[in-house]
Each structure stands twice: as structure tokens, then as C-alpha cells.
Amino acid sequence: MKRILAILLALSIILLAGCGAKKSGMANDDFKAQMLEKGYEIVDATDKVNPNTIGAVSIAIKDGYQIEYYVAHSVDKAQTVYDLNVSSFKEVDGEENNSQKGNYSSYEKTSADTFYTISKVDNTFIYSVAPVEYKDEIKQVIKDLGY
């Protein structure tokens, strides 16, 4: 009986740990509000992208770099754009970091002078290519946003 309880307890722990793997994307308006609070200037760039793929784009600008936020029309379309950007980043020499868990994917590349990052949750993704001196700041902002 104790053995069965131990097995059930272990299975419960595994299942509960797996439940925490799912992240939640945010609405474009939430991205804009949070970035305004952090002192960024916000630009709507929705009209600059393919309307069949992307529904909204906001760019947060500060101190010589920008962080871009995209809402795709579907998870598949977001994945396609994510994959294209990762392929492009991989062409650059540098140290890379890749993470995938549940509905979340993230890729970073650091070259001698540039930091590249893209993180995707469901049909949303956040993207930045910036001078490497802003790497830590950008990573913290993206973490604060839940990406």
C-alpha cells in the first residue's frame, strides 16, 4: 500500500511540474503599457509587416536600441517567423543560447558587438537586435515581461 501511495505521489509531482511549463503570451496593449512604464517610447509598426501573417507590431525604443513585440494571426505563423529569425541569427558568429519548453521558445546569440534575441509564446514573440552593451538590460526587460 505504501508503495502504491509513493508511486501516486511521484506521478502527481511529475504532472504538477509539467503544468508549470506553459507560459502565457500578453496582449499588444499590455506590452505597450509595461514598456511605457519602463520609460520606452512606443511606435506602432503594424502597417510595416505582412497583414496576412502579423496582426500587430509595437516597437519600444530607448537609449539607442529597440525591442519589438509581434502578435501573429496563429501559432503556426508565429513559429514560421520565429524559425526564420533563428536561421538568420545562426549565420552570425558568436555564443548562442537556445531554450524550448512547452509553448515557449527562446534563442539568443551574442557576437563581438551585437546581441540578438527572439522569444516566442504561443502566437506572440518579442525580438531585438541591439548593441551588445545593452544585452543585460534587454534580457532583464524580456524576463520581466514573462518571455
Coordinates of C-alpha atoms in Angstrom, one line a residue:
M1 CA 0.0 0.0 0.0
K2 CA 2.8 2.4 0.9
R3 CA 4.5 1.6 -2.4
I4 CA 1.3 2.5 -4.4
L5 CA 1.0 5.7 -2.5
A6 CA 4.6 6.6 -3.2
I7 CA 4.1 5.9 -6.9
L8 CA 1.0 8.0 -7.0
L9 CA 2.7 10.8 -5.2
A10 CA 5.6 10.7 -7.6
L11 CA 3.3 10.8 -10.6
S12 CA 1.4 13.7 -9.1
I13 CA 4.6 15.7 -8.6
I14 CA 5.7 15.0 -12.2
L15 CA 2.3 16.1 -13.6
L16 CA 2.2 19.2 -11.5
A17 CA 5.7 20.1 -12.6
G18 CA 4.7 19.8 -16.2
C19 CA 1.7 22.1 -15.7
G20 CA 4.1 24.9 -14.8
A21 CA 5.8 24.7 -18.2
K22 CA 3.1 26.6 -20.0
K23 CA 3.6 30.4 -20.3
S24 CA 1.1 33.0 -21.2
G25 CA 1.6 35.5 -24.0
M26 CA 0.5 39.1 -23.5
A27 CA -1.8 41.4 -25.4
N28 CA -0.2 44.1 -27.5
D29 CA -1.7 46.8 -25.3
D30 CA -0.2 45.2 -22.2
F31 CA 3.2 45.2 -23.9
K32 CA 2.8 48.9 -24.7
A33 CA 1.7 49.8 -21.2
Q34 CA 4.5 47.9 -19.5
M35 CA 7.1 49.4 -21.8
L36 CA 5.8 52.9 -21.3
E37 CA 6.1 52.4 -17.5
K38 CA 9.7 51.4 -18.1
G39 CA 10.4 54.6 -19.9
Y40 CA 10.4 53.4 -23.5
E41 CA 8.9 55.3 -26.5
I42 CA 6.3 53.2 -28.3
V43 CA 5.9 53.1 -32.1
D44 CA 3.1 51.2 -33.8
A45 CA 4.7 49.4 -36.8
T46 CA 1.7 47.2 -37.7
D47 CA 1.5 48.8 -41.2
K48 CA 5.1 47.7 -41.9
V49 CA 4.5 44.0 -41.9
N50 CA 2.6 41.4 -43.9
P51 CA -1.1 41.7 -42.6
N52 CA -1.7 38.0 -43.6
T53 CA 0.9 36.9 -41.0
I54 CA 1.1 39.5 -38.3
G55 CA -1.8 41.3 -36.7
A56 CA 0.0 43.8 -34.5
V57 CA 3.6 45.2 -34.0
S58 CA 4.8 47.5 -31.3
I59 CA 8.4 48.8 -31.1
A60 CA 9.7 50.0 -27.8
I61 CA 12.7 52.4 -28.2
K62 CA 15.2 53.6 -25.6
D63 CA 18.8 54.6 -25.5
G64 CA 19.9 53.5 -28.9
Y65 CA 18.1 50.1 -29.1
Q66 CA 14.7 48.8 -29.6
I67 CA 12.6 45.8 -28.5
E68 CA 9.9 44.7 -30.9
Y69 CA 6.7 42.9 -30.0
Y70 CA 4.6 40.9 -32.5
V71 CA 1.2 39.3 -32.4
A72 CA 0.8 36.8 -35.2
H73 CA -2.5 35.5 -36.5
S74 CA -1.8 32.0 -35.4
V75 CA 0.8 29.9 -33.5
D76 CA 1.9 28.3 -36.8
K77 CA 2.6 31.8 -38.3
A78 CA 4.5 32.9 -35.2
Q79 CA 6.6 29.7 -35.4
T80 CA 7.4 30.3 -39.0
V81 CA 8.6 33.8 -38.3
Y82 CA 10.5 32.6 -35.2
D83 CA 12.3 29.9 -37.2
L84 CA 13.2 32.4 -40.0
N85 CA 14.8 34.7 -37.4
V86 CA 16.7 31.9 -35.7
S87 CA 18.1 30.8 -39.0
S88 CA 19.2 34.3 -39.7
F89 CA 20.8 34.7 -36.2
K90 CA 22.7 31.3 -36.7
E91 CA 24.6 32.8 -39.6
V92 CA 26.3 35.2 -37.2
D93 CA 29.4 34.0 -35.4
G94 CA 29.0 34.1 -31.6
E95 CA 27.8 32.4 -28.5
E96 CA 24.3 31.0 -28.6
N97 CA 21.7 30.0 -26.1
N98 CA 18.6 28.1 -27.1
S99 CA 15.6 27.1 -24.9
Q100 CA 12.3 25.3 -25.6
K101 CA 9.7 24.3 -23.1
G102 CA 6.0 23.7 -23.7
N103 CA 4.6 26.6 -25.7
Y104 CA 7.8 28.7 -25.2
S105 CA 10.8 29.0 -27.4
S106 CA 13.8 31.3 -27.0
Y107 CA 17.0 31.9 -28.9
E108 CA 19.9 34.3 -28.2
K109 CA 23.2 35.0 -30.0
T110 CA 25.9 37.2 -28.7
S111 CA 28.6 38.3 -31.2
A112 CA 31.5 40.6 -30.5
D113 CA 29.4 43.7 -30.9
T114 CA 25.7 42.7 -31.3
F115 CA 23.1 40.9 -29.1
Y116 CA 20.3 39.0 -31.0
T117 CA 17.3 37.6 -29.2
I118 CA 13.8 36.3 -30.0
S119 CA 11.4 34.6 -27.6
K120 CA 8.0 33.1 -28.6
V121 CA 5.0 32.3 -26.5
D122 CA 2.0 30.9 -28.4
N123 CA 1.2 33.4 -31.3
T124 CA 3.3 36.2 -29.8
F125 CA 7.0 36.9 -30.0
I126 CA 9.5 39.5 -28.8
Y127 CA 12.6 40.4 -30.8
S128 CA 15.7 42.6 -30.5
V129 CA 18.9 43.1 -32.3
A130 CA 21.0 45.6 -30.4
P131 CA 24.5 46.7 -29.4
V132 CA 25.9 44.1 -27.1
E133 CA 26.3 46.8 -24.3
Y134 CA 22.5 46.6 -23.8
K135 CA 22.4 42.8 -23.5
D136 CA 21.8 42.6 -19.8
E137 CA 19.2 45.4 -19.8
I138 CA 17.3 43.8 -22.7
K139 CA 17.4 40.3 -21.1
Q140 CA 16.0 41.7 -17.9
V141 CA 13.2 43.6 -19.7
I142 CA 12.2 40.4 -21.6
K143 CA 12.3 38.4 -18.4
D144 CA 10.1 41.0 -16.6
L145 CA 7.6 40.7 -19.5
G146 CA 7.4 36.9 -19.0
Y147 CA 9.3 36.0 -22.1

